[in-house]
mmCIF file of C-alpha atoms and ligand atoms in Angstrom:
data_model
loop_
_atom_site.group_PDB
_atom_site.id
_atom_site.type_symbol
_atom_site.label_atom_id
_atom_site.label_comp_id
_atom_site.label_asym_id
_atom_site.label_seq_id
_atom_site.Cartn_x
_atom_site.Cartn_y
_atom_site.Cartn_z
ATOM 1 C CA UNK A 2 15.218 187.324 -4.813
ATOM 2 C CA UNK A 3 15.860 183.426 -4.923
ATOM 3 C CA UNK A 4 17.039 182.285 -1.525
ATOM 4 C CA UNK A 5 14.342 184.901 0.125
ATOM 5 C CA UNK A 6 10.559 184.865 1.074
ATOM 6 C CA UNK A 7 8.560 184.320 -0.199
ATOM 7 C CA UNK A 8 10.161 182.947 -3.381
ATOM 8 C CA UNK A 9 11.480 179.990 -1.110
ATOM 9 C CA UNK A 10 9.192 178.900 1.398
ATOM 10 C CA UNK A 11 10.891 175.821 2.879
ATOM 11 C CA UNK A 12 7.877 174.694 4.110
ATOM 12 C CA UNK A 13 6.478 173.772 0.256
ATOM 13 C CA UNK A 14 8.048 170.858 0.155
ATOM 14 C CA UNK A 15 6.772 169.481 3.498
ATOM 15 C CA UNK A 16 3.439 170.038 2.534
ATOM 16 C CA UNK A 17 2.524 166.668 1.973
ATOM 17 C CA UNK A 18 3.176 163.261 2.666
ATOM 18 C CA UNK A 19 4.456 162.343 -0.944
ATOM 19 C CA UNK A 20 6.679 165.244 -0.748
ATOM 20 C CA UNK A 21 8.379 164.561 2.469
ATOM 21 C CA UNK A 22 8.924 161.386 0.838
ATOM 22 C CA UNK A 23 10.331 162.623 -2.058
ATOM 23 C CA UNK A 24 12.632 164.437 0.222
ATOM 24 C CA UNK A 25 13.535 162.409 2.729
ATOM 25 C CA UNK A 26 17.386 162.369 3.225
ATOM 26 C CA UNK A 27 18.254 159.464 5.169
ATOM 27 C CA UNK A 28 16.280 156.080 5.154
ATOM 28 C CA UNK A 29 16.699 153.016 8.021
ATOM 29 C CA UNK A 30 16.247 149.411 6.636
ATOM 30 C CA UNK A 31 16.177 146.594 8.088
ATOM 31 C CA UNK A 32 19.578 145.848 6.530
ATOM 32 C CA UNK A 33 20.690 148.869 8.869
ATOM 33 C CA UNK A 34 20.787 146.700 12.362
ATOM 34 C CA UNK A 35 22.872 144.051 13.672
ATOM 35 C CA UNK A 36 20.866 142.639 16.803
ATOM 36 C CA UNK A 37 22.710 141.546 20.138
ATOM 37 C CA UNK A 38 21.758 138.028 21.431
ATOM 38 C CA UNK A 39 22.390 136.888 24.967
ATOM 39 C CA UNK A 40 23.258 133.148 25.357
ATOM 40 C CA UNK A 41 22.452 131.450 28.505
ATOM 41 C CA UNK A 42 23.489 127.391 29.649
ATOM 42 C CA UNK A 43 20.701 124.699 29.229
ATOM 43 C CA UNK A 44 18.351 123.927 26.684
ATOM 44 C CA UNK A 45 14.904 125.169 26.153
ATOM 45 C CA UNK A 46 15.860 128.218 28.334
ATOM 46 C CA UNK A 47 14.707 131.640 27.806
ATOM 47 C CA UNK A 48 15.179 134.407 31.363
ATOM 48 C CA UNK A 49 13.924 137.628 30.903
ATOM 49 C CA UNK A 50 16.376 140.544 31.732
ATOM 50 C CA UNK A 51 14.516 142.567 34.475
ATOM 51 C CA UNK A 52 16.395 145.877 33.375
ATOM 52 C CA UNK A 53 15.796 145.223 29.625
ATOM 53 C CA UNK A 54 12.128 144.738 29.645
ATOM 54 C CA UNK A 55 11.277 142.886 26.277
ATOM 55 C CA UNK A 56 15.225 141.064 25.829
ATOM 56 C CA UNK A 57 15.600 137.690 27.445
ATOM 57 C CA UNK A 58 18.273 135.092 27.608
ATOM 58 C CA UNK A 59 18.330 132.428 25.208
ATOM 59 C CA UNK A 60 19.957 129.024 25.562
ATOM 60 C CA UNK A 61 21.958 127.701 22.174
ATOM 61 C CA UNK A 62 18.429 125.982 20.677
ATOM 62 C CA UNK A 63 16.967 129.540 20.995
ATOM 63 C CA UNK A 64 19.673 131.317 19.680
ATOM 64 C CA UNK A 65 19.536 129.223 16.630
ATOM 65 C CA UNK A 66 15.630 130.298 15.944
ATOM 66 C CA UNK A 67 16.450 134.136 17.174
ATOM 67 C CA UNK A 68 19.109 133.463 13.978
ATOM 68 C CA UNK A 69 16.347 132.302 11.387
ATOM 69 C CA UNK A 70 13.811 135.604 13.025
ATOM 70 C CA UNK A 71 16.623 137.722 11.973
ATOM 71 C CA UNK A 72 17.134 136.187 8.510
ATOM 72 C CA UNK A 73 13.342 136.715 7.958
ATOM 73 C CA UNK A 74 13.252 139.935 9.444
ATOM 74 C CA UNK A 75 15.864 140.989 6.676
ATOM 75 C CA UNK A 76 18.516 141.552 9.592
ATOM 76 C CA UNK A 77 22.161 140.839 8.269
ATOM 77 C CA UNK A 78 24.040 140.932 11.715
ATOM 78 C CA UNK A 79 23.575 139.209 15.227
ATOM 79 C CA UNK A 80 25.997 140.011 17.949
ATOM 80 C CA UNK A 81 26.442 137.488 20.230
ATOM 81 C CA UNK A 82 27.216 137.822 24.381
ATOM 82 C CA UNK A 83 27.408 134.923 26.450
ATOM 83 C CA UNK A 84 26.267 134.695 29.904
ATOM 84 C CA UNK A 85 29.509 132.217 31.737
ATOM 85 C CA UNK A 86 28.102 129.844 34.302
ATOM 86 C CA UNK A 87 29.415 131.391 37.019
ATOM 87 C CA UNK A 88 31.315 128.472 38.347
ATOM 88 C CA UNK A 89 33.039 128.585 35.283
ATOM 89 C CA UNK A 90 34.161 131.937 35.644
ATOM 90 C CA UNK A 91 38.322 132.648 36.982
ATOM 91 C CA UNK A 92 40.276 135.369 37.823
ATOM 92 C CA UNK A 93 41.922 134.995 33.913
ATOM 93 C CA UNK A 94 39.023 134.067 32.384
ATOM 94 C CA UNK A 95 40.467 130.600 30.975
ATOM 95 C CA UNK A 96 36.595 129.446 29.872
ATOM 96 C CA UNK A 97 36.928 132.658 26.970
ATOM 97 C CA UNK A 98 39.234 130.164 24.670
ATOM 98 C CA UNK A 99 37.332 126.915 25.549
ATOM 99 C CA UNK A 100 36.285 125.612 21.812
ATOM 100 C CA UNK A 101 33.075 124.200 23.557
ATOM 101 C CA UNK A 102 32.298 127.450 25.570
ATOM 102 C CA UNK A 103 28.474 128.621 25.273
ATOM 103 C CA UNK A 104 29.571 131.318 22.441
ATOM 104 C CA UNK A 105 31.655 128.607 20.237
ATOM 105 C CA UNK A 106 28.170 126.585 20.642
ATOM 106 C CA UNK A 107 26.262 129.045 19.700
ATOM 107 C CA UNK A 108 27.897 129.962 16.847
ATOM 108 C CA UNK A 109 28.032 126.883 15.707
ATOM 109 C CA UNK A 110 24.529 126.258 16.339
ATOM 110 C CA UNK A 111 23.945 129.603 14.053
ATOM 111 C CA UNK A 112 25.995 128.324 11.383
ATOM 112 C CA UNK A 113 23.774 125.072 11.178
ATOM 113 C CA UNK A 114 20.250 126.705 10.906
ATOM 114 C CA UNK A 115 21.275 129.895 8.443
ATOM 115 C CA UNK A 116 24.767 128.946 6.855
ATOM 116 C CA UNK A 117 25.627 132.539 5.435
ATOM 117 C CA UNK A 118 22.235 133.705 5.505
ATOM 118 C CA UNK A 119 23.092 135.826 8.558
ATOM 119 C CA UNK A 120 27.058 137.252 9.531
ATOM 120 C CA UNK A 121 27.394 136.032 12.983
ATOM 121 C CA UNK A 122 29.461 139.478 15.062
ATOM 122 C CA UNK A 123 31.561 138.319 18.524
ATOM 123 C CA UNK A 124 32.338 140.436 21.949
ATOM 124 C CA UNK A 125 35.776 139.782 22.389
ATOM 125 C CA UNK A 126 36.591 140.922 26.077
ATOM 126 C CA UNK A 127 37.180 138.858 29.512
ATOM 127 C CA UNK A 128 34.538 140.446 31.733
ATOM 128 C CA UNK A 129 31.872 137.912 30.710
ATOM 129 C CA UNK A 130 34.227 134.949 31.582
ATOM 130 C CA UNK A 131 36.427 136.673 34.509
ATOM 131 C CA UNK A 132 35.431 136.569 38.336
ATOM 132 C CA UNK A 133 36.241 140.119 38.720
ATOM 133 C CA UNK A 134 33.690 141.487 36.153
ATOM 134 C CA UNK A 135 36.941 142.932 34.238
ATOM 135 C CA UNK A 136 37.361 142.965 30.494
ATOM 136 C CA UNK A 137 41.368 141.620 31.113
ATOM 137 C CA UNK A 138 43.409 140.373 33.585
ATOM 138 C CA UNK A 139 44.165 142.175 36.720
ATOM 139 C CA UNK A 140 47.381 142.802 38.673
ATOM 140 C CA UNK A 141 47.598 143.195 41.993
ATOM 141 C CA UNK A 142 46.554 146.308 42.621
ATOM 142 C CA UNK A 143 43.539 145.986 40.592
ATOM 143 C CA UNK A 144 44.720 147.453 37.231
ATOM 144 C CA UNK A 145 43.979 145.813 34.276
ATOM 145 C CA UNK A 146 47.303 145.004 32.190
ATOM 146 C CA UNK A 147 47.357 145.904 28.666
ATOM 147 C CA UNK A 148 49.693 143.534 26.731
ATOM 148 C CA UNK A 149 49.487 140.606 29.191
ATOM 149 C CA UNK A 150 45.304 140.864 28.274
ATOM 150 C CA UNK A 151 45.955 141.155 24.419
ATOM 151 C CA UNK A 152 47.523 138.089 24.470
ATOM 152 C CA UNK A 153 44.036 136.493 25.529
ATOM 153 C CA UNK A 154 42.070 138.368 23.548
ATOM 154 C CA UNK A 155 44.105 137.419 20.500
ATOM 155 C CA UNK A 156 43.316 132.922 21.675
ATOM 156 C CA UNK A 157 39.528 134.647 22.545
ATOM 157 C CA UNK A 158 39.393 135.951 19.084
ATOM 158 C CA UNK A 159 40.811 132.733 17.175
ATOM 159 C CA UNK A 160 38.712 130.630 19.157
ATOM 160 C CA UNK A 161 35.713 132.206 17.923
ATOM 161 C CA UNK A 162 36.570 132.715 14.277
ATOM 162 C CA UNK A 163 37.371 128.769 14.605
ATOM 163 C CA UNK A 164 34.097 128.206 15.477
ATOM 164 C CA UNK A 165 32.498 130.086 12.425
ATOM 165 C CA UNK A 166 32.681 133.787 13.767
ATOM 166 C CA UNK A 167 32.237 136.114 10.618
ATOM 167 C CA UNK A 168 32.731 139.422 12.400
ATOM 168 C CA UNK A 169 35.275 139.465 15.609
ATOM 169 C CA UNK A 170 34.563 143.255 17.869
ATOM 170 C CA UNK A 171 36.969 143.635 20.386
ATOM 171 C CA UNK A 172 35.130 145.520 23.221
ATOM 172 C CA UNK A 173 38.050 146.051 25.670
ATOM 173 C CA UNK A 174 39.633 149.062 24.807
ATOM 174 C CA UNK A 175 43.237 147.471 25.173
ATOM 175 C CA UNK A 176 45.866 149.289 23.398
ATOM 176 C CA UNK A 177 47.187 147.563 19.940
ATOM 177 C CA UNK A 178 44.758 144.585 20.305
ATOM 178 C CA UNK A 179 43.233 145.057 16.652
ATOM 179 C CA UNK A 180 46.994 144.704 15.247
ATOM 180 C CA UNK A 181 47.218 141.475 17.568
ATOM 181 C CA UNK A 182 44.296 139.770 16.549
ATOM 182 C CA UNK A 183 44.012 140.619 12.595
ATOM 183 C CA UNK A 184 47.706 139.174 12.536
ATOM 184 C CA UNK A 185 46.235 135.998 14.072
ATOM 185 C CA UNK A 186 43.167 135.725 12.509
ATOM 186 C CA UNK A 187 45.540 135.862 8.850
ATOM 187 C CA UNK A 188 48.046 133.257 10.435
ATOM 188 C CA UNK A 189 45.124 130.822 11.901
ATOM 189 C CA UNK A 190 43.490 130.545 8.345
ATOM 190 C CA UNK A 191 40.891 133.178 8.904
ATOM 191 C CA UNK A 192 41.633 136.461 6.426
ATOM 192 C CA UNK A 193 38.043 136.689 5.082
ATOM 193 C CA UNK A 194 36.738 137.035 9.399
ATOM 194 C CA UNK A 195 36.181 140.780 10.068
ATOM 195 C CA UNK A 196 37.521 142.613 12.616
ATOM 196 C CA UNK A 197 34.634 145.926 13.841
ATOM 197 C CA UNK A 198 36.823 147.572 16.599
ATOM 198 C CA UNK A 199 34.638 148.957 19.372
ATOM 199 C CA UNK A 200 36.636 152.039 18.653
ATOM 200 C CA UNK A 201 35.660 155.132 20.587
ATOM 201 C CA UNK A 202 34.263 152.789 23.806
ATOM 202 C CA UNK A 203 33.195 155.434 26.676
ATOM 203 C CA UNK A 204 33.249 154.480 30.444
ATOM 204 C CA UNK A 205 29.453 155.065 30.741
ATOM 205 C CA UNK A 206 26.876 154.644 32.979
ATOM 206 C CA UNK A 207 24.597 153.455 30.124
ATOM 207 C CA UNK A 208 25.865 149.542 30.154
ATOM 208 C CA UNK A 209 23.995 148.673 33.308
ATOM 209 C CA UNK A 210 21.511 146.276 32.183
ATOM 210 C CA UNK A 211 23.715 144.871 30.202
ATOM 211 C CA UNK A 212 26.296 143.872 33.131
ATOM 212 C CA UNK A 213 23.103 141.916 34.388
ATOM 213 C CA UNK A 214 22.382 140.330 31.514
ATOM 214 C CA UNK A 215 26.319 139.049 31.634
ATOM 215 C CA UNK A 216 26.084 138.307 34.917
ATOM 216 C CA UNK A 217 29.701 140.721 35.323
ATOM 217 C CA UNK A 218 27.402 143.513 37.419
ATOM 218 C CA UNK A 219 27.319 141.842 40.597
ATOM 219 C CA UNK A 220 30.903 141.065 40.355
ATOM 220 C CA UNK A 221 32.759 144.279 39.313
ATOM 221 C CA UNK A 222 34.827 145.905 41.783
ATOM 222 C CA UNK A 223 35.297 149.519 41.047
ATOM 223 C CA UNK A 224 34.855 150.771 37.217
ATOM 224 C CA UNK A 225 35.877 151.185 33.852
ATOM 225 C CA UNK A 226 38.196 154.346 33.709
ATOM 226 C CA UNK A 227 41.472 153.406 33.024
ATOM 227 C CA UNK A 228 40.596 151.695 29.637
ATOM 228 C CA UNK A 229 37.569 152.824 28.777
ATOM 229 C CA UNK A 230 37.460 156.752 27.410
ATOM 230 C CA UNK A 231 36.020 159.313 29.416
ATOM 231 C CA UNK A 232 33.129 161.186 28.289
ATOM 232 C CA UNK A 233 34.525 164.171 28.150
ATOM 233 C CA UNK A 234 37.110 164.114 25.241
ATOM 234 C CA UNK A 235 36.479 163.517 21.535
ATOM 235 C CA UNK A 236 40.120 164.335 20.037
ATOM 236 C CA UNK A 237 41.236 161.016 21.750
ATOM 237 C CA UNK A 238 38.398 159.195 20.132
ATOM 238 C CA UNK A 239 39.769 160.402 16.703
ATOM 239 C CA UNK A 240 43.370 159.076 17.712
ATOM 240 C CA UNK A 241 41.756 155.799 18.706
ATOM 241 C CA UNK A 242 39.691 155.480 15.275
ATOM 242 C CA UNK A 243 43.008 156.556 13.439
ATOM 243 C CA UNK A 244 45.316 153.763 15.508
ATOM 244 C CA UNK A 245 42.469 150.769 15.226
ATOM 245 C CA UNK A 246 42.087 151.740 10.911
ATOM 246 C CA UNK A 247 46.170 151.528 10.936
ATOM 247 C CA UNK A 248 45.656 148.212 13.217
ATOM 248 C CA UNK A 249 43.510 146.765 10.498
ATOM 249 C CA UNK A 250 39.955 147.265 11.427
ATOM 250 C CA UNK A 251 37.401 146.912 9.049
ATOM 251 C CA UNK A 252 35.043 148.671 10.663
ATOM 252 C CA UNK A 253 34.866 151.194 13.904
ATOM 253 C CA UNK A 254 32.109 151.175 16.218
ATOM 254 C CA UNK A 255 31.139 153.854 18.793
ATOM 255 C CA UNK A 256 29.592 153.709 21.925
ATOM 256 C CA UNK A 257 27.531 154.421 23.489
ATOM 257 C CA UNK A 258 25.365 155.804 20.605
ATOM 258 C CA UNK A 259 22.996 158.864 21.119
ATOM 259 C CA UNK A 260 24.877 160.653 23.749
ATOM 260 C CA UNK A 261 27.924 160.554 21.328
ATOM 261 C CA UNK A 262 26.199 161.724 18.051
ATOM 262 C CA UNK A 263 29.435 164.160 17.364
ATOM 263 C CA UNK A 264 32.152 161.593 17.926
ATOM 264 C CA UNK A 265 30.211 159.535 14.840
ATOM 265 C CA UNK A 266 30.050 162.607 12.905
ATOM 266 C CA UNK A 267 33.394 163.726 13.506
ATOM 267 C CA UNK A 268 34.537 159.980 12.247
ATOM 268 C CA UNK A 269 32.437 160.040 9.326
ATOM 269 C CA UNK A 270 33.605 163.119 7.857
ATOM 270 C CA UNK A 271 37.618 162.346 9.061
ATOM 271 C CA UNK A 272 37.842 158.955 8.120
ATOM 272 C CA UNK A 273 36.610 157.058 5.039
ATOM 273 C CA UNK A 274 35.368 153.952 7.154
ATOM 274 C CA UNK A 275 32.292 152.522 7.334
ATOM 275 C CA UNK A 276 31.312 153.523 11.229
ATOM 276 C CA UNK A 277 28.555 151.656 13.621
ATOM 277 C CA UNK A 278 26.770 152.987 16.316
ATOM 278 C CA UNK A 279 25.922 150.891 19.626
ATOM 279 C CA UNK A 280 22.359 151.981 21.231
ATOM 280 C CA UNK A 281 23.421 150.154 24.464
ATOM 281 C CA UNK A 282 21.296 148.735 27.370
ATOM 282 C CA UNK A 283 20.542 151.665 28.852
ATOM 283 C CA UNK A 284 19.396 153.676 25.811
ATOM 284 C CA UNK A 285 16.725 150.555 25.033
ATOM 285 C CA UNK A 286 15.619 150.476 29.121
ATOM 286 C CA UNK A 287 15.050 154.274 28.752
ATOM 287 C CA UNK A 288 12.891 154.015 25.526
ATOM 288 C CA UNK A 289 10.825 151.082 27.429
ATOM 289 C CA UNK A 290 10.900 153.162 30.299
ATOM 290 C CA UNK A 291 9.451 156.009 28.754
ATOM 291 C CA UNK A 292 7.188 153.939 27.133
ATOM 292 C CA UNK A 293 5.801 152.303 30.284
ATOM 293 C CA UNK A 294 5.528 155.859 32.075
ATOM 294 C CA UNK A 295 3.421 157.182 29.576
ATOM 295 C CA UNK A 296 6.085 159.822 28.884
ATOM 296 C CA UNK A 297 6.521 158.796 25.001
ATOM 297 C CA UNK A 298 5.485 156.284 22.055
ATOM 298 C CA UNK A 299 7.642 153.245 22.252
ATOM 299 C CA UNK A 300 7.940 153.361 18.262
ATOM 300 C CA UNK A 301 8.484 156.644 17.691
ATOM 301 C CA UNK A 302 11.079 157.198 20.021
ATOM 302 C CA UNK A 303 12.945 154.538 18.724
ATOM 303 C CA UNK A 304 12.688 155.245 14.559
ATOM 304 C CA UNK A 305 13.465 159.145 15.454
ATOM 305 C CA UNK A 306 16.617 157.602 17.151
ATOM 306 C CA UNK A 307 17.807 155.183 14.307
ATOM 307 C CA UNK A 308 17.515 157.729 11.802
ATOM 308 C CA UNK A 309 19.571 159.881 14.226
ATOM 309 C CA UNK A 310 22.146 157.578 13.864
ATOM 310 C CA UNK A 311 22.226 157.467 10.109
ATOM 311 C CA UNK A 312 21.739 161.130 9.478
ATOM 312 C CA UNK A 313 24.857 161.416 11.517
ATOM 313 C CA UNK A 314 26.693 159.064 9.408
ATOM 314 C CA UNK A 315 26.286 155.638 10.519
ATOM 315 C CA UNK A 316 26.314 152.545 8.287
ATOM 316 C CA UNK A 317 24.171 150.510 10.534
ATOM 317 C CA UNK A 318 23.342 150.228 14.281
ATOM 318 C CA UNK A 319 23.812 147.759 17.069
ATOM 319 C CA UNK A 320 20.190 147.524 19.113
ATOM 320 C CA UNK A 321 18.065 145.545 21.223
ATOM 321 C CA UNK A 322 15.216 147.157 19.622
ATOM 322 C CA UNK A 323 16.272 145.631 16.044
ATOM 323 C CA UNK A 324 13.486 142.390 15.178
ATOM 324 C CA UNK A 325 10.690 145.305 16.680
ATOM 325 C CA UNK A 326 12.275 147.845 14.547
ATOM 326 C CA UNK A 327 12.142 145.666 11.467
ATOM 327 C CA UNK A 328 8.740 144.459 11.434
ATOM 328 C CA UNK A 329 7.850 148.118 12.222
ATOM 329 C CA UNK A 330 9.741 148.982 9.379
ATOM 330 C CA UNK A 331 8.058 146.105 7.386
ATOM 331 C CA UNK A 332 4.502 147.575 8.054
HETATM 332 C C1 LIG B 4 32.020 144.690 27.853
HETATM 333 C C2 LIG B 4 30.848 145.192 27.109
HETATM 334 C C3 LIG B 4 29.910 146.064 27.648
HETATM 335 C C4 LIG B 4 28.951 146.268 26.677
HETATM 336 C C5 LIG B 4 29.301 145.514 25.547
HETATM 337 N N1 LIG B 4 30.509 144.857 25.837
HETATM 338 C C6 LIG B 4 29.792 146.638 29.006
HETATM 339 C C7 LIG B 4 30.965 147.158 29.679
HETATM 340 O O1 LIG B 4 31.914 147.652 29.043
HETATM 341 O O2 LIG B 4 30.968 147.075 30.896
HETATM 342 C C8 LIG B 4 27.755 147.152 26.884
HETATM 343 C C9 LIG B 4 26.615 146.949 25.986
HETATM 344 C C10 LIG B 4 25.345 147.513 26.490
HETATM 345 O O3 LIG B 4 25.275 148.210 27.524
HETATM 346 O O4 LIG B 4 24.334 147.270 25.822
HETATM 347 N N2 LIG B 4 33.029 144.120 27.164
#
């Protein structure tokens, strides 16, 4: 009989509230997100993001009280982008390993309001520095070159941890750049700085609002494809998980996040490291989209989401959404 009506009725235990609690199998805490900052030139500057209603850029004063929100909020993570003057942006993308660039700054300017209060995560890719809105250098023909780029990433990378980075996450998909840059980062004095690879990156059409928020959007010629994955395979995302954990990554990140729930499971339950999901721009415009149309509630959209992630194995989750999501989940 057990196992069978009416001896189990599964419905028993979701009777009430106390008992759903008592059951719940996955929990989101604050401790769960890492929240991506934009950094913009000037000082007492915050722009608005037209495509990410509710996300602004802020110059390096406002990063530094964004930092102390997110200790408050209970946040451990902010991942920082920087959006290049564009007259400082070249065909290499020289002003990526400039120790005063608006990222080093902002770091820094981190550093000095919250010390160790808050782990300070880094982009490490060209496209927000390069003229041609790619994440590496470009050959004639318009292909990105793999090696030639690492070598970039790897001064883009040291650069960064010099300035106080905690967690470096390469975003360019380059092959063997982890191995690169963890060798540097233990020869330049830096073997407690993280490396989170973006792992399992997908050549999506998700990252939109983010290219404006960069400032790459208007630039890029062309796409994505012949670095970043295509959306159709997940073996190949296992062999890149596999090759960054052998390269020395800490962490593995994929992305985007909801549209790729089964890569993230498929990691989890392959590999014992600790995996992050990134809800990119265009997941957060669609929630505030859907919001604004009247089509669904803002809140719940996005805590049904989160704990998507973590039921499918996440350790935490990259998202514009995280200070609302922590003072929702504060009460
Ligand atoms: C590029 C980078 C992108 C994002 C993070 N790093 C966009 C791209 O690959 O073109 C997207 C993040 C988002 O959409 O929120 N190095």
């Amino acid at each position: 009989m057990t196992g069978s009506y009416p001896n189990t009725r599964l419905r028993r235990t979701r009777a009430h509230g106390w008992s759903r609690a008592l059951h719940r199998e996955n929990i989101v805490t604050p401790a769960d997100l890492i929240w991506p900052l934009f950094v913009t030139a000037g000082e007492g500057v915050e722009e608005p993001i037209a495509t990410l209603p509710g996300v602004s850029r802020w110059s390096v004063d406002g990063i530094a009280k964004r930092a102390k929100e997110a200790v408050a909020l209970g946040i451990p993570v902010v991942a920082l982008f920087p959006n290049t003057p564009h007259d400082l942006r070249s065909d290499d993308g020289a002003e990526a390993h400039n120790p005063d660039n608006l990222m080093c700054r902002a770091i820094k300017a981190i550093k000095d309001a919250v010390g160790n209060d808050l782990g300070v995560l880094t982009d490490v890719a060209l496209d927000p520095y390069t003229s041609h809105g790619q994440d590496g250098l470009v050959d004639d023909t318009g292909y990105v070159v793999n090696d030639e780029t690492v070598a970039v990433l790897v001064d883009q990378a040291v650069n960064q941890a010099n300035a106080g980075a905690d967690i470096i996450a390469p975003s360019d998909m380059m092959d063997g750049r982890i191995k690169a840059i963890r060798m540097a980062l233990e020869m330049n004095g830096h073997p407690n700085v993280q490396i989170m690879s973006y792992a399992a990156k997908y050549a999506s059409a998700f990252y939109g609002p983010f290219r404006d928020a960069v400032g790459s959007g208007g630039l890029l010629k062309g796409d994505k494809k012949a670095y970043q994955m295509d959306p159709a395979n997940a073996d190949e995302a296992m062999r890149e998980v596999a090759l960054d954990i052998a390269e020395g990554a800490d962490s593995v990140m994929v992305k985007p996040g909801l549209a790729y729930l089964d890569i993230i499971y498929r990691v989890r339950q392959r590999f014992d490291v600790p995996v992050f999901a990134y809800q990119v721009s265009g997941e957060y415009a669609m929630i505030e989209a859907a919001q604004a149309a009247g089509i669904g509630d803002r809140d719940a959209l996005l805590m049904e989401k989160l704990i998507a992630f973590k039921r499918a194995g996440c350790s935490g989750v990259l998202t514009y959404h995280a200070p609302h999501a922590a003072r929702l989940l504060a009460g």
